Short mmCIF file of C-alpha atoms and ligand atoms in Angstrom, two decimals:
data_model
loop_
_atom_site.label_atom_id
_atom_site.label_comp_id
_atom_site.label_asym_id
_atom_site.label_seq_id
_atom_site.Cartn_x
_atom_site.Cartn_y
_atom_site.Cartn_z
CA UNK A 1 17.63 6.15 40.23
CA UNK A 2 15.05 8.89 40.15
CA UNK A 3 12.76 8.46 37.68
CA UNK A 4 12.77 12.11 36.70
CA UNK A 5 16.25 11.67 35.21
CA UNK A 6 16.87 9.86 31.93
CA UNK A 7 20.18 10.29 31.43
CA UNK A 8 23.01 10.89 34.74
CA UNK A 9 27.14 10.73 33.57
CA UNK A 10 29.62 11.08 36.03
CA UNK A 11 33.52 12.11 35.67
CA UNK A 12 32.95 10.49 32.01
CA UNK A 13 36.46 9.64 30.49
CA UNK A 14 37.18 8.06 27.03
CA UNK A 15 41.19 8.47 25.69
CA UNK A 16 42.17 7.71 22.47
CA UNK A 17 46.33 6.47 22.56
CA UNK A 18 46.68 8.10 25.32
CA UNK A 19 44.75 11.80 24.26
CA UNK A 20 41.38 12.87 26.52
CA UNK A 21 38.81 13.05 24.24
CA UNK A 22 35.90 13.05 27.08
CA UNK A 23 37.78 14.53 30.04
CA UNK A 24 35.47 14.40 33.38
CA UNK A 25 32.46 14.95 31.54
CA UNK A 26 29.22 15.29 34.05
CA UNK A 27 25.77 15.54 32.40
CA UNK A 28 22.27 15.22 33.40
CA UNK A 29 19.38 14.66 31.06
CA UNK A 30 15.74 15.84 32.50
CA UNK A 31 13.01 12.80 31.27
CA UNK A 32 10.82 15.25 28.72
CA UNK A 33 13.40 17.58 27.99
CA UNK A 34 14.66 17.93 24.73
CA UNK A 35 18.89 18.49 25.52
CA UNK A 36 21.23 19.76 22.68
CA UNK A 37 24.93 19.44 23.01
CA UNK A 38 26.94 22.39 21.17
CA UNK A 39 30.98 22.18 20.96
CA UNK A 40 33.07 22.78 18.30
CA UNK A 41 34.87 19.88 16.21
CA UNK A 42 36.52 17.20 18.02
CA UNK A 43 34.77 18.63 21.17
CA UNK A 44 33.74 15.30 22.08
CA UNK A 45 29.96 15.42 21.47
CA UNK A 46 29.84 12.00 19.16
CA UNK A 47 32.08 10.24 21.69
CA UNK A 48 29.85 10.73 24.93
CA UNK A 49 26.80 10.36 22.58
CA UNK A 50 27.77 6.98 21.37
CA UNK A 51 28.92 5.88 24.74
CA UNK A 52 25.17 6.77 26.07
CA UNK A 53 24.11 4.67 23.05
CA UNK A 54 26.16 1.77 23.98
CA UNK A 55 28.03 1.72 20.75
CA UNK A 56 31.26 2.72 22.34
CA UNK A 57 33.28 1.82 25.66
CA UNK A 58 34.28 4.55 28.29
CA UNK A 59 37.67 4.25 30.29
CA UNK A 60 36.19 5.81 33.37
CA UNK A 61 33.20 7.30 34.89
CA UNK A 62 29.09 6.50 36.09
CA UNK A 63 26.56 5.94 33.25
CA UNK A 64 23.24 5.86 33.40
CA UNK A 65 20.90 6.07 30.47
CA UNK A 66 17.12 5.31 31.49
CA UNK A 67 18.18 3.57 34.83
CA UNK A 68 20.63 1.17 32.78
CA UNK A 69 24.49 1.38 32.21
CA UNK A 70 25.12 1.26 28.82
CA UNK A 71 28.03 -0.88 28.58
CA UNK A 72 25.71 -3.62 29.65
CA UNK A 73 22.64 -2.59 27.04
CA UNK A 74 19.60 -5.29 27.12
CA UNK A 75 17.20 -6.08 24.64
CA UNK A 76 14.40 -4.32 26.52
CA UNK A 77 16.50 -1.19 27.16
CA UNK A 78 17.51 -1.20 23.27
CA UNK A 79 14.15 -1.26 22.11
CA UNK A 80 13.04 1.85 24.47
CA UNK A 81 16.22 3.85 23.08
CA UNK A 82 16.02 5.55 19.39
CA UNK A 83 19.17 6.50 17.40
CA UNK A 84 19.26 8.81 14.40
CA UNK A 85 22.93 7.77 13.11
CA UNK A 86 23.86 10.32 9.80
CA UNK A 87 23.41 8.34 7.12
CA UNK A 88 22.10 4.08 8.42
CA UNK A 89 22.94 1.26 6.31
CA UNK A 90 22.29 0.79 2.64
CA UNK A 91 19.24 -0.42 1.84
CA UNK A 92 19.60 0.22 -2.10
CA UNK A 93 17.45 -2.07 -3.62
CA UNK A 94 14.46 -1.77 -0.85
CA UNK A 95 11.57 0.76 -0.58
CA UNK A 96 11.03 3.27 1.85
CA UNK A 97 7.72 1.41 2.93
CA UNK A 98 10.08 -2.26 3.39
CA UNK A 99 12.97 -0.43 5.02
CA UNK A 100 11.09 1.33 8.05
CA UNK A 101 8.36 -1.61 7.92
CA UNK A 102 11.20 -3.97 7.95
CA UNK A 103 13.05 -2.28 11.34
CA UNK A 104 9.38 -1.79 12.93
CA UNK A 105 10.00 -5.81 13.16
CA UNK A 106 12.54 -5.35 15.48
CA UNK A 107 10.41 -3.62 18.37
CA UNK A 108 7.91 -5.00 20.34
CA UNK A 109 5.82 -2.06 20.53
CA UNK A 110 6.55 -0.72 17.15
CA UNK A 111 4.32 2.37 15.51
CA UNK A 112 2.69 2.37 12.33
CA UNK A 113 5.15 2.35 9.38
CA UNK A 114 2.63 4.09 7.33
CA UNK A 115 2.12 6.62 9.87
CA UNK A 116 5.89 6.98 10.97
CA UNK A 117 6.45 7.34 6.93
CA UNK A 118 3.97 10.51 7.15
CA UNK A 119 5.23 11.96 10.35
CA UNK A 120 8.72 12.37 8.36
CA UNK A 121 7.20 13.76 5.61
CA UNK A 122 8.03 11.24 3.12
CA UNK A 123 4.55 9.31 2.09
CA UNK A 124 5.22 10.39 -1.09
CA UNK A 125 8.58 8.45 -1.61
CA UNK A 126 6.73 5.16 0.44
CA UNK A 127 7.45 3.09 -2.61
CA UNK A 128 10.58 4.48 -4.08
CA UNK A 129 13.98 2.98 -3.55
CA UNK A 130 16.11 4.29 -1.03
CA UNK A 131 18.81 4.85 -3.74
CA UNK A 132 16.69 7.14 -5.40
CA UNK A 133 16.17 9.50 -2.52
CA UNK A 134 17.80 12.77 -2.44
CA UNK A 135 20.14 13.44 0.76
CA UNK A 136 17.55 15.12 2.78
CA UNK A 137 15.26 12.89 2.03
CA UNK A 138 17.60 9.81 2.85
CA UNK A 139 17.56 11.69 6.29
CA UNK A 140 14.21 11.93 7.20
CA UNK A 141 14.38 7.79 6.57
CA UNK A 142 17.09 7.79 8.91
CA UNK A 143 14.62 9.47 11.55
CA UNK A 144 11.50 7.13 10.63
CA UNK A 145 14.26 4.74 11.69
CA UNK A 146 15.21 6.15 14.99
CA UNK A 147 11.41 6.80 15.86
CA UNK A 148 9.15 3.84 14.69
CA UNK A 149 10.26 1.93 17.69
CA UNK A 150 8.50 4.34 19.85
CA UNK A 151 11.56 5.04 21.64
CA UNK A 152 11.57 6.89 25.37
CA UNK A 153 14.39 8.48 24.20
CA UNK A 154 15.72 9.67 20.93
CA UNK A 155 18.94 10.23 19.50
CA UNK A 156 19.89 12.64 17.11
CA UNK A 157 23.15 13.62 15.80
CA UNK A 158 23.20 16.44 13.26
CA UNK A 159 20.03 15.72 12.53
CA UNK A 160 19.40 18.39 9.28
CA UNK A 161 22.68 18.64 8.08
CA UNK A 162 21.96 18.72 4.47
CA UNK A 163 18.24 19.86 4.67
CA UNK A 164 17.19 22.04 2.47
CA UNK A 165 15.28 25.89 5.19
CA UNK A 166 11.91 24.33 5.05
CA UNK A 167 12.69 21.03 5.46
CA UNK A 168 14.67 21.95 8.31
CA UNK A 169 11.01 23.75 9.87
CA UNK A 170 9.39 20.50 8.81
CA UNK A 171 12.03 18.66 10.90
CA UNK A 172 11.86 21.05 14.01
CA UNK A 173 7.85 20.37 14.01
CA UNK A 174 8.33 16.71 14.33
CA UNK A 175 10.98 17.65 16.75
CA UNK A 176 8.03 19.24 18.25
CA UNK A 177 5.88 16.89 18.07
CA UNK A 178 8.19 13.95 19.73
CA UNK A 179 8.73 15.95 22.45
CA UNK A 180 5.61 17.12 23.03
CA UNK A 181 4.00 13.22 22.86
CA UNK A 182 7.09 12.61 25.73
CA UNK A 183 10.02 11.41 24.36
CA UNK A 184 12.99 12.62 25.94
CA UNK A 185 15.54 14.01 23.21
CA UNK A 186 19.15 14.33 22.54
CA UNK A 187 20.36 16.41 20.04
CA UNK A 188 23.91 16.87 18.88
CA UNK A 189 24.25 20.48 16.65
CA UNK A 190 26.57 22.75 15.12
CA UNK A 191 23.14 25.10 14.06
CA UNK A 192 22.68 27.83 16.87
CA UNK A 193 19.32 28.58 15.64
CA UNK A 194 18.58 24.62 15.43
CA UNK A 195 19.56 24.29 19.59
CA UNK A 196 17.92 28.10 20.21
CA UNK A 197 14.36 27.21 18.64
CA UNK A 198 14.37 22.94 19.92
CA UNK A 199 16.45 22.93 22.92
CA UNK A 200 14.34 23.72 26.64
CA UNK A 201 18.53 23.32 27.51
CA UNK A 202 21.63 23.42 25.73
CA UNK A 203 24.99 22.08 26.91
CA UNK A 204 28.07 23.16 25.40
CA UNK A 205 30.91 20.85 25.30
CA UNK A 206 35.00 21.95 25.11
CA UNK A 207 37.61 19.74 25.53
CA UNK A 208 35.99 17.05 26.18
CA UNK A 209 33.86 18.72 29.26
CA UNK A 210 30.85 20.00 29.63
CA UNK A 211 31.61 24.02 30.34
CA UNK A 212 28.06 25.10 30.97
CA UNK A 213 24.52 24.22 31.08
CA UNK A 214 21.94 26.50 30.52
CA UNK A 215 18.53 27.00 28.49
CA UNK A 216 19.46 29.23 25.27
CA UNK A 217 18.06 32.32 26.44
CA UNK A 218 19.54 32.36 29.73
CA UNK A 219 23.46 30.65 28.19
CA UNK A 220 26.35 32.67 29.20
CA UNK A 221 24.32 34.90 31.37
CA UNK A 222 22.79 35.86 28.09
CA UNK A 223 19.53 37.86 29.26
CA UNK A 224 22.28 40.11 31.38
CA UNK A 225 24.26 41.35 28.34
CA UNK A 226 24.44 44.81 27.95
CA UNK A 227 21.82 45.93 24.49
CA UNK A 228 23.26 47.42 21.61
CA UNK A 229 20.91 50.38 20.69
CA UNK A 230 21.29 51.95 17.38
CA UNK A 231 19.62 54.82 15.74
CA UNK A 232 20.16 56.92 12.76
CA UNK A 233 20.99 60.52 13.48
CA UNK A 234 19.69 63.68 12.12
CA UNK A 235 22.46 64.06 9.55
CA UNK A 236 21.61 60.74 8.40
CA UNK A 237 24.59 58.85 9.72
CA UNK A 238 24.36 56.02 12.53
CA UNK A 239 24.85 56.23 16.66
CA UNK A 240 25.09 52.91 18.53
CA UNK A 241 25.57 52.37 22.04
CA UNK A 242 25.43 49.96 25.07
CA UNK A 243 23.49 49.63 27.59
CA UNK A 244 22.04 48.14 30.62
CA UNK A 245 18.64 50.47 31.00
CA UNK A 246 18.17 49.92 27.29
CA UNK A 247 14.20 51.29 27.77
CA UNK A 248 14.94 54.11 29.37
CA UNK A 249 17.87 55.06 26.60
CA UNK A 250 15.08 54.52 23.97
CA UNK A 251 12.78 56.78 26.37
CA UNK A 252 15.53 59.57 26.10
CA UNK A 253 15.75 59.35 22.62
CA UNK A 254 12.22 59.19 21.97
CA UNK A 255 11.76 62.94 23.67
CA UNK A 256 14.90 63.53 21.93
CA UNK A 257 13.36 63.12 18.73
CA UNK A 258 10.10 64.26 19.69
CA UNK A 259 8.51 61.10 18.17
CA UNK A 260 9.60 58.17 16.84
CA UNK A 261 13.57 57.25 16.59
CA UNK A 262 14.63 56.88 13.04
CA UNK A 263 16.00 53.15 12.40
CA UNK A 264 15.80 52.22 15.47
CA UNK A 265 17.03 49.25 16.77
CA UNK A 266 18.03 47.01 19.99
CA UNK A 267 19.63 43.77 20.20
CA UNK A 268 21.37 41.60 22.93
CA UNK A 269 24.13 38.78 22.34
CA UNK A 270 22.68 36.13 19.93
CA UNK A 271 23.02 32.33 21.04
CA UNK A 272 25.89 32.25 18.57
CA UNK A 273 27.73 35.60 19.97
CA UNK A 274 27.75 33.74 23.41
CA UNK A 275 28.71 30.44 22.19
CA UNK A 276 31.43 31.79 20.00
CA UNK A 277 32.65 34.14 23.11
CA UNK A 278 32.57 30.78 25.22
CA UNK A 279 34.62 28.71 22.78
CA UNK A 280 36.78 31.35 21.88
CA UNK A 281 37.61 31.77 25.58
CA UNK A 282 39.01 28.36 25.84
P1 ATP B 301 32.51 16.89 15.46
O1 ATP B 301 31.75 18.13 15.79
O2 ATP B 301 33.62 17.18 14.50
O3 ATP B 301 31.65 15.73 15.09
P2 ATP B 301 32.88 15.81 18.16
O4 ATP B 301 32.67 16.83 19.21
O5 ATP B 301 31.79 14.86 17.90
O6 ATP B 301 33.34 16.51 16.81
P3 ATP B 301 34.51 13.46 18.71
O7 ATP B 301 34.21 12.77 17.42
O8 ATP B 301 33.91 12.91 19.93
O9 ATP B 301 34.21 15.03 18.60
O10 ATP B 301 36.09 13.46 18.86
C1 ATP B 301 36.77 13.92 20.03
C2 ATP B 301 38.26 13.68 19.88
O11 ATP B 301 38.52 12.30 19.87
C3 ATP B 301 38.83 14.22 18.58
O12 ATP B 301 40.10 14.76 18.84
C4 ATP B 301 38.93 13.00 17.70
O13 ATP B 301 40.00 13.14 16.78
C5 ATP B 301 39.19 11.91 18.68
N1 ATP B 301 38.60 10.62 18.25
C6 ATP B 301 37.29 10.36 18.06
N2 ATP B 301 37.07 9.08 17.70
C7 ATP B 301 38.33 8.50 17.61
C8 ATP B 301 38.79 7.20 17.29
N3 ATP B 301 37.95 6.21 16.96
N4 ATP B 301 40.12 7.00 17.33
C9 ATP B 301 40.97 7.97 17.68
N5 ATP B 301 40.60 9.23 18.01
C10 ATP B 301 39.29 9.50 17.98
#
């Protein structure tokens, strides 16, 4: 196994009554690299994720998550995996402080509660109940969870569905953060912007296969696109066009208007044009 890889899946199948819903998936995970899968519903993101997890059983195909198969998870390999599940247990009557010190107990190299309770931005809440937490708030438990075992590798399935924009930024900095301190991450997405600013690669999953790999700048041969320049003409109406030398258009137009080019602007494909284009393709 080379030790640069966290995560290798071969020819990955999983049916359900006899429908594909991972149909020779292949998949490599970089140690360091923080990896969101993209694919619309029913793709089969949350059934190769909790395969890799060891919390479901493939039909077919090679898996190795940090050298080990998961169908066969040990203690040891358990405790060096993190999982951010939407929405873990119920824990009503507990504080935030007893809940995340309470898991720390199941690691052998756990963090800090306190500090993992900070990191997640919820030292405020440390003594409330977990029933009176609001939903984004119940989240961020859910990834003091997934993280105060000091995991290798973390987890993370729609991780801010439900936060509110700058608790989403607050999340992305941990993100950050994790990544940056080494921990290999998995994220599963339906937020472009969410895979575009976190992801160093995004992998975009359709029926059940991986289609393409690619960081987000470069997905769907994105940096190639033909630009969309527009500009507002002299009668005060709009002119757009396409194309490939997009400088030296705004060069022409610039002598053109002997100055600067009213409203100018120039954009390429977003993350989500390409996705969408992909998917729609299919
Ligand atoms: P979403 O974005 O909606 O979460 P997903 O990409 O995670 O979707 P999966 O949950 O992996 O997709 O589902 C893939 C396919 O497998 C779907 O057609 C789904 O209906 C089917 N499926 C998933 N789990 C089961 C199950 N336990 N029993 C039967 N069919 C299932």
């Amino acid at each position: 196994m080379d030790s640069e890889v966290a995560i290798a899946v071969r020819d990955l199948r999983k049916s359900y009554g006899g429908t594909a819903a991972v149909d020779g998936l292949d998949l490599d995970v970089r140690r360091g690299e923080v990896f969101a899968l993209l694919g619309p519903n029913g793709a089969g993101k949350t059934t190769t994720v909790e395969i890799l997890e060891g919390y479901r059983r493939r039909d077919a195909g090679d898996v190795r998550v940090l050298g080990v198969d998961p169908a066969a998870p040990t203690a040891d390999w358990r405790s060096r995996v993190g999982i951010v599940l939407q929405g873990t247990g119920e824990f009503d009557e507990l504080t935030v402080r007893e809940v995340v010190g309470h898991f720390a107990g199941f690691y052998p190299a756990a963090d800090d509660p306190d500090k993992v309770i900070e990191q997640v931005g919820l030292a405020g809440k440390a003594r409330a109940r977990t029933h009176s937490l609001s939903g984004g708030q119940r989240r961020r438990l859910d990834v003091a969870l997934g993280i105060v075992g000091r995991p290798e590798l973390l987890f993370l399935d729609e991780p801010t569905t439900g936060f509110d924009p700058e608790a989403r930024r607050e999340f992305w900095d941990l993100i950050r953060d994790l990544a940056a301190a080494g921990t290999t991450i998995v994220l599963t997405t339906h937020y472009l912007d969410e895979a575009e600013t976190l992801a160093d690669r995004v992998g975009v999953i359709a029926g059940g296969r991986l289609v393409e790999v690619a960081p987000p700048d470069r997905l769907g041969n994105r940096e190639d696109a033909l630009a969309t320049v527009s500009w507002r003409t002299p009668d005060g109406g709009w002119e757009r066009a396409e194309s490939a030398t997009p400088t030296a258009l705004v060069a022409e137009l610039a002598a053109r208007f002997g100055g600067e080019v009213p409203g100018l602007t120039v954009t390429r494909p977003t993350l989500e044009d390409v996705y969408l284009r992909m998917i729609g393709h299919r």
